[in-house]
PDB file of C-alpha atoms and ligand atoms in Angstrom:
ATOM      1  CA  MET A   1      28.964   5.281  -6.008  1.00 45.00           C
ATOM      2  CA  ALA A   2      25.861   5.622  -3.971  1.00 50.00           C
ATOM      3  CA  ALA A   3      24.134   2.300  -3.798  1.00 59.00           C
ATOM      4  CA  ALA A   4      21.375   2.229  -6.862  1.00 85.00           C
ATOM      5  CA  SER A   5      17.650   2.767  -5.357  1.00 97.00           C
ATOM      6  CA  THR A   6      15.191   0.147  -5.145  1.00 98.00           C
ATOM      7  CA  GLY A   7      11.620   0.524  -5.929  1.00 98.00           C
ATOM      8  CA  ARG A   8       8.817  -2.047  -5.626  1.00 98.00           C
ATOM      9  CA  LEU A   9       5.421  -3.228  -7.042  1.00 98.00           C
ATOM     10  CA  ALA A  10       3.487  -4.628  -4.103  1.00 97.00           C
ATOM     11  CA  PRO A  11      -0.067  -5.905  -5.430  1.00 96.00           C
ATOM     12  CA  SER A  12      -2.465  -7.480  -3.066  1.00 94.00           C
ATOM     13  CA  PRO A  13      -3.879 -10.792  -5.264  1.00 92.00           C
ATOM     14  CA  THR A  14      -7.252 -10.230  -3.887  1.00 89.00           C
ATOM     15  CA  GLY A  15      -8.823  -9.641  -7.317  1.00 86.00           C
ATOM     16  CA  HIS A  16      -8.328  -8.094 -10.764  1.00 88.00           C
ATOM     17  CA  LEU A  17      -6.016  -5.512 -11.163  1.00 92.00           C
ATOM     18  CA  HIS A  18      -7.568  -2.383 -13.154  1.00 91.00           C
ATOM     19  CA  LEU A  19      -6.639   0.678 -14.760  1.00 91.00           C
ATOM     20  CA  GLY A  20      -5.439   2.431 -11.819  1.00 92.00           C
ATOM     21  CA  HIS A  21      -3.081  -0.421 -10.698  1.00 94.00           C
ATOM     22  CA  ALA A  22      -1.832  -0.208 -14.159  1.00 95.00           C
ATOM     23  CA  ARG A  23      -0.906   3.471 -13.890  1.00 96.00           C
ATOM     24  CA  SER A  24       0.563   3.063 -10.057  1.00 97.00           C
ATOM     25  CA  PHE A  25       2.824   0.305 -11.123  1.00 98.00           C
ATOM     26  CA  LEU A  26       3.912   1.985 -14.412  1.00 98.00           C
ATOM     27  CA  LEU A  27       4.833   5.138 -12.663  1.00 98.00           C
ATOM     28  CA  ALA A  28       6.580   3.097  -9.937  1.00 98.00           C
ATOM     29  CA  TRP A  29       8.652   1.092 -12.833  1.00 98.00           C
ATOM     30  CA  TRP A  30       9.215   4.516 -14.727  1.00 98.00           C
ATOM     31  CA  HIS A  31      10.432   6.023 -11.703  1.00 98.00           C
ATOM     32  CA  ALA A  32      12.855   3.164 -10.945  1.00 98.00           C
ATOM     33  CA  ARG A  33      13.827   2.246 -14.315  1.00 97.00           C
ATOM     34  CA  SER A  34      14.594   5.713 -15.638  1.00 96.00           C
ATOM     35  CA  ARG A  35      17.198   6.153 -13.121  1.00 93.00           C
ATOM     36  CA  ALA A  36      18.583   2.447 -13.475  1.00 94.00           C
ATOM     37  CA  GLY A  37      17.357   1.592 -10.079  1.00 96.00           C
ATOM     38  CA  ARG A  38      16.511  -1.751  -9.082  1.00 98.00           C
ATOM     39  CA  ILE A  39      12.704  -2.683  -8.762  1.00 98.00           C
ATOM     40  CA  VAL A  40      10.998  -5.660  -7.068  1.00 98.00           C
ATOM     41  CA  LEU A  41       7.967  -7.724  -6.908  1.00 98.00           C
ATOM     42  CA  ARG A  42       6.109  -8.457  -3.846  1.00 97.00           C
ATOM     43  CA  LEU A  43       2.630 -10.153  -3.492  1.00 96.00           C
ATOM     44  CA  GLU A  44       0.705  -9.006  -0.393  1.00 95.00           C
ATOM     45  CA  ASP A  45      -1.029 -12.386   0.255  1.00 93.00           C
ATOM     46  CA  LEU A  46      -1.454 -12.344   3.634  1.00 90.00           C
ATOM     47  CA  ASP A  47      -4.975 -11.779   4.095  1.00 85.00           C
ATOM     48  CA  VAL A  48      -5.705 -15.463   3.418  1.00 81.00           C
ATOM     49  CA  GLU A  49      -9.235 -14.852   3.331  1.00 84.00           C
ATOM     50  CA  ARG A  50      -9.504 -12.482   0.681  1.00 86.00           C
ATOM     51  CA  VAL A  51      -6.675 -13.842  -1.878  1.00 88.00           C
ATOM     52  CA  LYS A  52      -8.645 -14.997  -4.784  1.00 86.00           C
ATOM     53  CA  PRO A  53      -7.681 -18.502  -6.514  1.00 88.00           C
ATOM     54  CA  GLY A  54      -5.811 -17.765  -9.570  1.00 90.00           C
ATOM     55  CA  SER A  55      -4.994 -14.076  -8.535  1.00 91.00           C
ATOM     56  CA  ILE A  56      -1.386 -14.669  -8.286  1.00 91.00           C
ATOM     57  CA  GLU A  57      -1.038 -15.937 -11.816  1.00 92.00           C
ATOM     58  CA  ASP A  58      -3.492 -13.395 -13.343  1.00 92.00           C
ATOM     59  CA  THR A  59      -1.534 -10.551 -11.484  1.00 94.00           C
ATOM     60  CA  ARG A  60       1.740 -11.898 -13.056  1.00 94.00           C
ATOM     61  CA  ALA A  61       0.276 -12.046 -16.232  1.00 94.00           C
ATOM     62  CA  ASP A  62      -1.137  -8.782 -16.085  1.00 96.00           C
ATOM     63  CA  LEU A  63       2.556  -7.135 -15.025  1.00 97.00           C
ATOM     64  CA  GLU A  64       3.975  -9.200 -18.304  1.00 96.00           C
ATOM     65  CA  TRP A  65       1.361  -7.741 -20.555  1.00 97.00           C
ATOM     66  CA  LEU A  66       2.225  -4.394 -19.421  1.00 97.00           C
ATOM     67  CA  GLY A  67       5.852  -5.317 -20.194  1.00 97.00           C
ATOM     68  CA  LEU A  68       6.904  -4.536 -16.817  1.00 98.00           C
ATOM     69  CA  ASP A  69       9.718  -6.688 -15.527  1.00 98.00           C
ATOM     70  CA  TRP A  70      11.723  -7.051 -11.909  1.00 98.00           C
ATOM     71  CA  ASP A  71      14.509  -7.789 -10.176  1.00 98.00           C
ATOM     72  CA  GLY A  72      14.996 -11.223  -8.405  1.00 96.00           C
ATOM     73  CA  GLU A  73      12.188 -13.862  -7.437  1.00 94.00           C
ATOM     74  CA  LEU A  74       8.845 -12.715  -6.602  1.00 95.00           C
ATOM     75  CA  TRP A  75       8.247 -12.302  -3.078  1.00 96.00           C
ATOM     76  CA  LEU A  76       5.354 -14.143  -1.632  1.00 95.00           C
ATOM     77  CA  GLN A  77       4.401 -12.296   1.720  1.00 94.00           C
ATOM     78  CA  SER A  78       3.131 -15.466   3.117  1.00 92.00           C
ATOM     79  CA  GLU A  79       6.224 -17.250   2.941  1.00 92.00           C
ATOM     80  CA  HIS A  80       8.317 -14.722   5.238  1.00 90.00           C
ATOM     81  CA  ALA A  81       5.721 -14.931   8.432  1.00 90.00           C
ATOM     82  CA  ALA A  82       8.986 -15.706  10.765  1.00 93.00           C
ATOM     83  CA  ALA A  83      10.155 -12.153  10.442  1.00 95.00           C
ATOM     84  CA  PHE A  84       6.968 -10.754  11.213  1.00 96.00           C
ATOM     85  CA  ASP A  85       6.510 -12.920  14.759  1.00 94.00           C
ATOM     86  CA  GLU A  86      10.326 -11.824  15.603  1.00 96.00           C
ATOM     87  CA  ALA A  87       9.659  -8.157  15.136  1.00 97.00           C
ATOM     88  CA  VAL A  88       6.417  -8.633  17.052  1.00 97.00           C
ATOM     89  CA  ALA A  89       7.952 -10.242  19.934  1.00 96.00           C
ATOM     90  CA  SER A  90      10.862  -7.784  19.937  1.00 97.00           C
ATOM     91  CA  LEU A  91       8.222  -5.026  20.238  1.00 98.00           C
ATOM     92  CA  LEU A  92       6.375  -6.270  23.091  1.00 97.00           C
ATOM     93  CA  ALA A  93       9.661  -7.225  25.025  1.00 97.00           C
ATOM     94  CA  ARG A  94      10.673  -3.773  24.608  1.00 97.00           C
ATOM     95  CA  GLY A  95       7.422  -2.629  25.896  1.00 97.00           C
ATOM     96  CA  LEU A  96       6.653  -0.624  22.471  1.00 98.00           C
ATOM     97  CA  ALA A  97       3.581  -2.980  21.655  1.00 98.00           C
ATOM     98  CA  TYR A  98       0.857  -4.712  23.882  1.00 98.00           C
ATOM     99  CA  ALA A  99      -1.667  -7.509  23.926  1.00 98.00           C
ATOM    100  CA  CYS A 100      -5.059  -5.976  23.152  1.00 98.00           C
ATOM    101  CA  VAL A 101      -8.176  -8.179  23.790  1.00 97.00           C
ATOM    102  CA  CYS A 102     -10.798  -5.932  22.647  1.00 96.00           C
ATOM    103  CA  THR A 103     -13.387  -6.619  20.045  1.00 91.00           C
ATOM    104  CA  ARG A 104     -14.534  -4.442  17.222  1.00 87.00           C
ATOM    105  CA  LYS A 105     -17.851  -4.197  18.779  1.00 87.00           C
ATOM    106  CA  GLU A 106     -16.516  -3.110  22.229  1.00 86.00           C
ATOM    107  CA  ILE A 107     -14.344  -0.468  20.385  1.00 87.00           C
ATOM    108  CA  ALA A 108     -17.235   1.131  18.750  1.00 83.00           C
ATOM    109  CA  GLN A 109     -19.276   1.009  21.702  1.00 82.00           C
ATOM    110  CA  ALA A 110     -16.500   2.951  24.062  1.00 80.00           C
ATOM    111  CA  GLN A 111     -16.756   5.551  21.173  1.00 73.00           C
ATOM    112  CA  SER A 112     -20.517   5.939  20.309  1.00 63.00           C
ATOM    113  CA  ALA A 113     -22.802   8.066  22.179  1.00 49.00           C
ATOM    114  CA  PRO A 114     -22.695  10.122  23.973  1.00 48.00           C
ATOM    115  CA  HIS A 115     -20.217  11.616  21.926  1.00 44.00           C
ATOM    116  CA  GLU A 116     -22.323  12.225  18.863  1.00 47.00           C
ATOM    117  CA  SER A 117     -20.370  15.237  17.639  1.00 47.00           C
ATOM    118  CA  VAL A 118     -17.211  13.622  17.819  1.00 46.00           C
ATOM    119  CA  ALA A 119     -15.492  14.049  14.382  1.00 49.00           C
ATOM    120  CA  LEU A 120     -15.582  10.573  12.228  1.00 48.00           C
ATOM    121  CA  ALA A 121     -11.799  10.268  12.780  1.00 47.00           C
ATOM    122  CA  GLU A 122     -12.059  10.301  16.065  1.00 53.00           C
ATOM    123  CA  LYS A 123     -14.420   7.970  16.410  1.00 61.00           C
ATOM    124  CA  SER A 124     -12.224   5.061  14.686  1.00 80.00           C
ATOM    125  CA  ARG A 125      -9.617   5.918  17.325  1.00 93.00           C
ATOM    126  CA  TYR A 126      -8.589   3.080  19.421  1.00 95.00           C
ATOM    127  CA  PRO A 127      -9.272   4.416  23.142  1.00 95.00           C
ATOM    128  CA  GLY A 128      -6.249   2.759  24.581  1.00 96.00           C
ATOM    129  CA  THR A 129      -8.389   0.219  26.668  1.00 96.00           C
ATOM    130  CA  CYS A 130      -6.008  -2.590  26.970  1.00 98.00           C
ATOM    131  CA  ARG A 131      -2.696  -0.167  27.239  1.00 97.00           C
ATOM    132  CA  GLY A 132      -0.584  -1.234  30.467  1.00 97.00           C
ATOM    133  CA  ARG A 133      -3.411  -3.951  31.177  1.00 97.00           C
ATOM    134  CA  TYR A 134      -1.687  -7.436  30.634  1.00 97.00           C
ATOM    135  CA  ALA A 135       2.121  -8.170  31.067  1.00 95.00           C
ATOM    136  CA  SER A 136       2.488 -10.433  28.227  1.00 95.00           C
ATOM    137  CA  LEU A 137       0.347 -12.096  25.462  1.00 96.00           C
ATOM    138  CA  GLU A 138       0.012 -15.262  27.739  1.00 96.00           C
ATOM    139  CA  ASP A 139      -1.113 -13.035  30.815  1.00 97.00           C
ATOM    140  CA  ALA A 140      -3.893 -11.419  28.394  1.00 97.00           C
ATOM    141  CA  ARG A 141      -4.924 -14.986  27.090  1.00 97.00           C
ATOM    142  CA  ARG A 142      -5.572 -16.450  30.482  1.00 97.00           C
ATOM    143  CA  ALA A 143      -6.903 -13.248  32.263  1.00 97.00           C
ATOM    144  CA  SER A 144      -9.446 -12.582  29.300  1.00 97.00           C
ATOM    145  CA  GLY A 145     -10.083 -16.175  27.993  1.00 97.00           C
ATOM    146  CA  ARG A 146      -9.506 -14.225  24.326  1.00 96.00           C
ATOM    147  CA  ASP A 147      -6.938 -14.329  21.919  1.00 96.00           C
ATOM    148  CA  PRO A 148      -5.197 -11.323  21.900  1.00 97.00           C
ATOM    149  CA  ALA A 149      -4.251  -8.963  19.102  1.00 97.00           C
ATOM    150  CA  VAL A 150      -0.870  -6.619  19.606  1.00 98.00           C
ATOM    151  CA  ARG A 151      -1.108  -2.762  19.144  1.00 98.00           C
ATOM    152  CA  LEU A 152       1.656  -0.646  18.815  1.00 98.00           C
ATOM    153  CA  LEU A 153       2.054   2.050  21.322  1.00 98.00           C
ATOM    154  CA  VAL A 154       1.436   5.634  19.878  1.00 98.00           C
ATOM    155  CA  GLU A 155       3.070   8.474  21.688  1.00 97.00           C
ATOM    156  CA  PRO A 156       1.095  11.674  21.706  1.00 97.00           C
ATOM    157  CA  GLY A 157       2.384  14.480  19.113  1.00 97.00           C
ATOM    158  CA  VAL A 158       2.376  15.469  15.582  1.00 97.00           C
ATOM    159  CA  LEU A 159       4.545  13.812  13.084  1.00 97.00           C
ATOM    160  CA  GLU A 160       5.808  16.236  10.587  1.00 98.00           C
ATOM    161  CA  LEU A 161       6.725  14.077   7.388  1.00 98.00           C
ATOM    162  CA  HIS A 162       7.493  14.769   3.691  1.00 98.00           C
ATOM    163  CA  ASP A 163       6.229  13.270   0.674  1.00 98.00           C
ATOM    164  CA  GLU A 164       8.068  13.745  -2.707  1.00 98.00           C
ATOM    165  CA  PHE A 165       5.094  14.370  -4.489  1.00 97.00           C
ATOM    166  CA  ALA A 166       2.416  15.639  -2.113  1.00 94.00           C
ATOM    167  CA  GLY A 167       4.961  17.647  -0.116  1.00 97.00           C
ATOM    168  CA  PRO A 168       4.946  17.974   3.591  1.00 98.00           C
ATOM    169  CA  PHE A 169       2.267  16.604   5.880  1.00 96.00           C
ATOM    170  CA  SER A 170       1.595  16.343   9.525  1.00 96.00           C
ATOM    171  CA  VAL A 171      -0.314  13.822  11.142  1.00 96.00           C
ATOM    172  CA  ASP A 172      -1.106  13.184  14.919  1.00 97.00           C
ATOM    173  CA  VAL A 173      -1.451   9.270  14.807  1.00 97.00           C
ATOM    174  CA  ALA A 174      -2.177   9.494  18.612  1.00 97.00           C
ATOM    175  CA  ALA A 175      -5.235  11.545  18.038  1.00 96.00           C
ATOM    176  CA  GLN A 176      -6.515   9.977  15.048  1.00 95.00           C
ATOM    177  CA  THR A 177      -5.958   6.301  15.055  1.00 95.00           C
ATOM    178  CA  GLY A 178      -4.428   5.890  18.431  1.00 97.00           C
ATOM    179  CA  ASP A 179      -2.432   2.525  19.311  1.00 98.00           C
ATOM    180  CA  PHE A 180      -3.188   0.820  16.141  1.00 97.00           C
ATOM    181  CA  PRO A 181      -2.985  -3.359  15.430  1.00 97.00           C
ATOM    182  CA  ILE A 182       0.325  -4.705  14.173  1.00 97.00           C
ATOM    183  CA  ALA A 183      -0.703  -8.218  14.593  1.00 96.00           C
ATOM    184  CA  ARG A 184      -4.226  -9.474  14.634  1.00 92.00           C
ATOM    185  CA  ARG A 185      -5.753 -12.514  16.731  1.00 90.00           C
ATOM    186  CA  ALA A 186      -4.195 -15.836  16.261  1.00 83.00           C
ATOM    187  CA  GLY A 187      -1.154 -14.176  15.395  1.00 80.00           C
ATOM    188  CA  ALA A 188      -2.049 -13.257  11.971  1.00 88.00           C
ATOM    189  CA  VAL A 189       0.138  -9.896  10.944  1.00 91.00           C
ATOM    190  CA  ALA A 190      -1.305  -6.414  10.479  1.00 94.00           C
ATOM    191  CA  TYR A 191      -0.799  -4.952   7.022  1.00 94.00           C
ATOM    192  CA  GLN A 192       1.165  -2.043   8.557  1.00 97.00           C
ATOM    193  CA  LEU A 193       3.998  -4.138  10.062  1.00 97.00           C
ATOM    194  CA  ALA A 194       4.257  -6.909   7.164  1.00 97.00           C
ATOM    195  CA  VAL A 195       4.590  -3.710   4.781  1.00 97.00           C
ATOM    196  CA  VAL A 196       7.590  -2.080   6.801  1.00 98.00           C
ATOM    197  CA  ILE A 197       9.319  -5.474   7.318  1.00 98.00           C
ATOM    198  CA  ASP A 198       9.128  -6.642   3.818  1.00 98.00           C
ATOM    199  CA  ASP A 199      10.100  -3.310   2.476  1.00 98.00           C
ATOM    200  CA  ALA A 200      13.281  -3.268   4.554  1.00 98.00           C
ATOM    201  CA  ARG A 201      13.776  -7.128   3.766  1.00 97.00           C
ATOM    202  CA  GLN A 202      13.933  -6.643   0.077  1.00 97.00           C
ATOM    203  CA  GLY A 203      15.889  -3.336   0.410  1.00 97.00           C
ATOM    204  CA  VAL A 204      13.221  -0.905  -0.602  1.00 98.00           C
ATOM    205  CA  SER A 205      14.344   2.652  -0.693  1.00 98.00           C
ATOM    206  CA  GLU A 206      11.540   4.322  -2.778  1.00 98.00           C
ATOM    207  CA  VAL A 207       7.915   3.584  -2.606  1.00 98.00           C
ATOM    208  CA  VAL A 208       5.709   5.146  -5.446  1.00 98.00           C
ATOM    209  CA  ARG A 209       2.004   4.203  -4.651  1.00 98.00           C
ATOM    210  CA  GLY A 210      -1.561   5.479  -4.721  1.00 96.00           C
ATOM    211  CA  ASP A 211      -2.410   8.436  -2.515  1.00 95.00           C
ATOM    212  CA  ASP A 212      -5.265   6.326  -0.907  1.00 94.00           C
ATOM    213  CA  LEU A 213      -2.237   5.048   1.434  1.00 96.00           C
ATOM    214  CA  LEU A 214      -0.840   8.418   2.523  1.00 95.00           C
ATOM    215  CA  PRO A 215      -2.718   8.118   5.588  1.00 93.00           C
ATOM    216  CA  SER A 216      -1.097   4.478   6.412  1.00 96.00           C
ATOM    217  CA  ALA A 217       2.504   6.259   5.964  1.00 98.00           C
ATOM    218  CA  ALA A 218       2.645   7.966   9.323  1.00 98.00           C
ATOM    219  CA  ARG A 219       1.731   4.570  10.543  1.00 98.00           C
ATOM    220  CA  GLN A 220       4.459   2.874   8.882  1.00 98.00           C
ATOM    221  CA  TYR A 221       7.239   5.480   9.648  1.00 98.00           C
ATOM    222  CA  LEU A 222       5.977   4.687  13.482  1.00 98.00           C
ATOM    223  CA  VAL A 223       6.534   1.306  12.929  1.00 98.00           C
ATOM    224  CA  GLN A 224      10.174   1.589  11.177  1.00 98.00           C
ATOM    225  CA  ARG A 225      10.846   4.169  13.857  1.00 98.00           C
ATOM    226  CA  ALA A 226      10.150   1.721  16.638  1.00 98.00           C
ATOM    227  CA  LEU A 227      12.223  -1.292  14.671  1.00 98.00           C
ATOM    228  CA  GLY A 228      15.315   1.002  13.881  1.00 98.00           C
ATOM    229  CA  LEU A 229      14.445   0.429  10.496  1.00 98.00           C
ATOM    230  CA  PRO A 230      15.264   3.019   7.576  1.00 97.00           C
ATOM    231  CA  HIS A 231      12.519   5.058   6.001  1.00 98.00           C
ATOM    232  CA  PRO A 232      12.128   4.732   2.513  1.00 98.00           C
ATOM    233  CA  ARG A 233      11.047   7.968   0.383  1.00 98.00           C
ATOM    234  CA  TRP A 234       7.463   8.037  -0.644  1.00 98.00           C
ATOM    235  CA  TRP A 235       5.830   9.457  -3.555  1.00 98.00           C
ATOM    236  CA  HIS A 236       2.039   9.022  -3.025  1.00 98.00           C
ATOM    237  CA  VAL A 237       0.655   9.396  -6.550  1.00 97.00           C
ATOM    238  CA  PRO A 238      -3.071  10.361  -7.275  1.00 95.00           C
ATOM    239  CA  LEU A 239      -5.598   7.571  -8.167  1.00 92.00           C
ATOM    240  CA  VAL A 240      -7.546   6.749 -11.508  1.00 91.00           C
ATOM    241  CA  THR A 241     -11.386   7.388 -11.022  1.00 90.00           C
ATOM    242  CA  ASP A 242     -14.674   6.469 -12.987  1.00 86.00           C
ATOM    243  CA  ALA A 243     -16.293   9.163 -15.074  1.00 85.00           C
ATOM    244  CA  GLN A 244     -17.994  10.391 -11.926  1.00 87.00           C
ATOM    245  CA  GLY A 245     -14.930  10.688  -9.921  1.00 87.00           C
ATOM    246  CA  VAL A 246     -15.502   7.504  -7.671  1.00 87.00           C
ATOM    247  CA  ARG A 247     -11.994   5.741  -7.627  1.00 87.00           C
ATOM    248  CA  LEU A 248     -11.822   2.199  -9.203  1.00 85.00           C
ATOM    249  CA  ALA A 249     -12.539  -0.814  -7.121  1.00 78.00           C
ATOM    250  CA  LYS A 250     -11.195  -4.212  -7.871  1.00 74.00           C
ATOM    251  CA  ARG A 251     -14.999  -5.282  -8.714  1.00 68.00           C
ATOM    252  CA  THR A 252     -14.976  -2.811 -11.635  1.00 65.00           C
ATOM    253  CA  ASP A 253     -14.414  -5.368 -13.710  1.00 70.00           C
ATOM    254  CA  ALA A 254     -15.044  -3.807 -17.024  1.00 66.00           C
ATOM    255  CA  LEU A 255     -11.751  -1.876 -16.349  1.00 81.00           C
ATOM    256  CA  SER A 256      -9.706  -4.918 -15.456  1.00 89.00           C
ATOM    257  CA  LEU A 257      -6.887  -5.497 -16.925  1.00 92.00           C
ATOM    258  CA  ALA A 258      -7.836  -9.415 -17.599  1.00 90.00           C
ATOM    259  CA  GLN A 259     -10.791  -7.995 -19.672  1.00 89.00           C
ATOM    260  CA  LEU A 260      -9.207  -5.451 -21.593  1.00 90.00           C
ATOM    261  CA  ARG A 261      -6.370  -8.194 -22.463  1.00 91.00           C
ATOM    262  CA  ALA A 262      -9.426 -10.544 -23.239  1.00 89.00           C
ATOM    263  CA  ARG A 263     -11.011  -7.818 -25.239  1.00 88.00           C
ATOM    264  CA  GLY A 264      -7.846  -7.419 -27.876  1.00 91.00           C
ATOM    265  CA  VAL A 265      -6.661  -4.282 -26.175  1.00 92.00           C
ATOM    266  CA  ASP A 266      -3.412  -3.102 -27.505  1.00 94.00           C
ATOM    267  CA  PRO A 267      -1.156  -2.855 -24.110  1.00 96.00           C
ATOM    268  CA  ARG A 268       0.895  -0.261 -25.794  1.00 96.00           C
ATOM    269  CA  ALA A 269      -2.224   1.777 -26.472  1.00 94.00           C
ATOM    270  CA  LEU A 270      -2.931   1.583 -22.904  1.00 95.00           C
ATOM    271  CA  ILE A 271       0.528   2.455 -21.672  1.00 96.00           C
ATOM    272  CA  ALA A 272       0.607   5.424 -24.334  1.00 96.00           C
ATOM    273  CA  TRP A 273      -2.972   6.695 -22.662  1.00 94.00           C
ATOM    274  CA  VAL A 274      -1.125   6.181 -19.111  1.00 95.00           C
ATOM    275  CA  ALA A 275       1.683   8.229 -20.336  1.00 97.00           C
ATOM    276  CA  ARG A 276      -0.384  11.064 -21.675  1.00 95.00           C
ATOM    277  CA  CYS A 277      -2.427  11.369 -18.420  1.00 94.00           C
ATOM    278  CA  SER A 278       0.839  11.269 -16.517  1.00 97.00           C
ATOM    279  CA  GLY A 279       2.446  14.452 -18.337  1.00 96.00           C
ATOM    280  CA  MET A 280       4.481  12.528 -20.947  1.00 96.00           C
ATOM    281  CA  ASP A 281       4.304  12.920 -24.678  1.00 93.00           C
ATOM    282  CA  ALA A 282       3.167   9.806 -26.382  1.00 94.00           C
ATOM    283  CA  ARG A 283       1.066  10.419 -29.377  1.00 92.00           C
ATOM    284  CA  GLU A 284       1.660   6.583 -30.614  1.00 95.00           C
ATOM    285  CA  PRO A 285       1.245   3.312 -29.237  1.00 95.00           C
ATOM    286  CA  ALA A 286       4.502   2.840 -27.257  1.00 97.00           C
ATOM    287  CA  SER A 287       5.727  -0.054 -24.723  1.00 98.00           C
ATOM    288  CA  ALA A 288       6.675   1.047 -21.198  1.00 98.00           C
ATOM    289  CA  ARG A 289      10.611   0.694 -22.046  1.00 98.00           C
ATOM    290  CA  GLU A 290      10.087   2.951 -25.161  1.00 98.00           C
ATOM    291  CA  LEU A 291       8.538   5.616 -23.121  1.00 98.00           C
ATOM    292  CA  LEU A 292      11.238   5.600 -20.245  1.00 97.00           C
ATOM    293  CA  PRO A 293      13.428   8.809 -21.771  1.00 96.00           C
ATOM    294  CA  HIS A 294       9.905  10.652 -21.656  1.00 96.00           C
ATOM    295  CA  PHE A 295       9.192  10.183 -17.977  1.00 98.00           C
ATOM    296  CA  ASP A 296       9.237  12.969 -15.460  1.00 97.00           C
ATOM    297  CA  MET A 297       7.819  12.558 -12.210  1.00 97.00           C
ATOM    298  CA  ARG A 298       7.658  16.437 -11.777  1.00 96.00           C
ATOM    299  CA  LYS A 299       5.237  16.419 -14.895  1.00 97.00           C
ATOM    300  CA  LEU A 300       2.966  14.472 -13.221  1.00 97.00           C
ATOM    301  CA  PRO A 301      -0.638  15.984 -12.819  1.00 96.00           C
ATOM    302  CA  ARG A 302      -1.856  16.668  -9.205  1.00 95.00           C
ATOM    303  CA  ASP A 303      -5.318  15.787  -9.862  1.00 94.00           C
ATOM    304  CA  PRO A 304      -6.906  12.013 -10.292  1.00 92.00           C
ATOM    305  CA  VAL A 305      -7.160  10.772 -13.479  1.00 91.00           C
ATOM    306  CA  ARG A 306     -10.901  10.241 -14.931  1.00 90.00           C
ATOM    307  CA  ILE A 307     -11.432   7.473 -17.001  1.00 86.00           C
ATOM    308  CA  ASP A 308     -14.688   8.202 -19.274  1.00 76.00           C
ATOM    309  CA  ALA A 309     -16.170   6.327 -22.243  1.00 69.00           C
ATOM    310  CA  GLY A 310     -13.895   8.286 -24.459  1.00 72.00           C
ATOM    311  CA  ALA A 311     -10.599   7.131 -22.904  1.00 74.00           C
ATOM    312  CA  LEU A 312     -11.795   3.821 -23.462  1.00 69.00           C
ATOM    313  CA  VAL A 313     -12.763   4.425 -27.148  1.00 67.00           C
ATOM    314  CA  GLU A 314      -9.331   5.708 -27.206  1.00 71.00           C
ATOM    315  CA  LEU A 315      -7.976   2.349 -25.994  1.00 74.00           C
ATOM    316  CA  GLY A 316     -10.200   0.576 -28.517  1.00 65.00           C
ATOM    317  CA  GLY A 317     -11.698  -1.580 -25.779  1.00 55.00           C
TER     318      GLY A 317
HETATM  319  N1  LIG B   1      -0.932  -4.427  -1.593  1.00 90.47           N
HETATM  320  C1  LIG B   1      -1.309  -2.932  -1.244  1.00 90.47           C
HETATM  321  C2  LIG B   1      -2.399  -2.828  -2.396  1.00 90.47           C
HETATM  322  O1  LIG B   1      -2.489  -3.722  -3.397  1.00 90.47           O
HETATM  323  C3  LIG B   1      -0.496  -2.013  -1.424  1.00 90.47           C
HETATM  324  C4  LIG B   1       0.522  -1.601  -0.199  1.00 90.47           C
HETATM  325  C5  LIG B   1       1.638  -0.769  -0.473  1.00 90.47           C
HETATM  326  O2  LIG B   1       1.806  -0.123  -1.449  1.00 90.47           O
HETATM  327  O3  LIG B   1       2.074  -0.494   0.461  1.00 90.47           O
HETATM  328  O4  LIG B   1      -3.238  -2.155  -2.087  1.00 90.47           O
END
């Protein structure tokens, strides 16, 4: 029998979860559970300066309020730092990554005038200043007097990739991003590396998440390839926006799950609303589990979901 697929919920505890998160998490959960797959929970708490006190507990409470369960213990990313250090060391040792001492300001200066006409994407590309410059982290530290970051070496060329929802897409990471950080100064691991290693360690084979992360997928693919890790299948799903079409941010408190909970919104009404805007037939309030048989990723609308005053009235909020 084929091994069961494993999906994941991977919130960052950096503020209140909102309706957009609720939709992405419900879709990931429905996707996994409707096919009797596993689903794990990981809290991406590495960016210590952005982690808000109480957010871990709040996130857990939000997920429980939505009636979502997960397999195994909650995985706190910050507790698994040794695996990130090992991966960085191995990539450095194999010449697939290198020490970089450039500051943001220096990178910006290297790209500003006289290239006024250069496209924005190109402007944020790392020009490769430190590539081949230092033999090791130690060497970089000694020679520059700075604490180095580490970048993955990106070979030129276009990657042809596939997203199960968005379809085929091609990305030229070398042209768009260039060599990108896998570790920041003082050994702090970068998101692109942490997410890849933790997905592999948690056995994640299917990733359902917001399509704001589609541009990251190609970088994650390259990290997986460099480390010899399997590539999960991706479904990058459209986001929820406000009435003006702007994607919800963690500071949009009015639509935070904590606020909706506090206002006495029935989670079953919210879940049915999410289901309806995800192509499901869900006229009555219902739990996530009750709606499992109605879930079909192929029916998911291709456009972002706009939340307006009418939707809030519908939720009773
Ligand atoms: N923790 C990230 C976020 O909340 C998601 C990372 C991922 O799904 O790969 O935006």
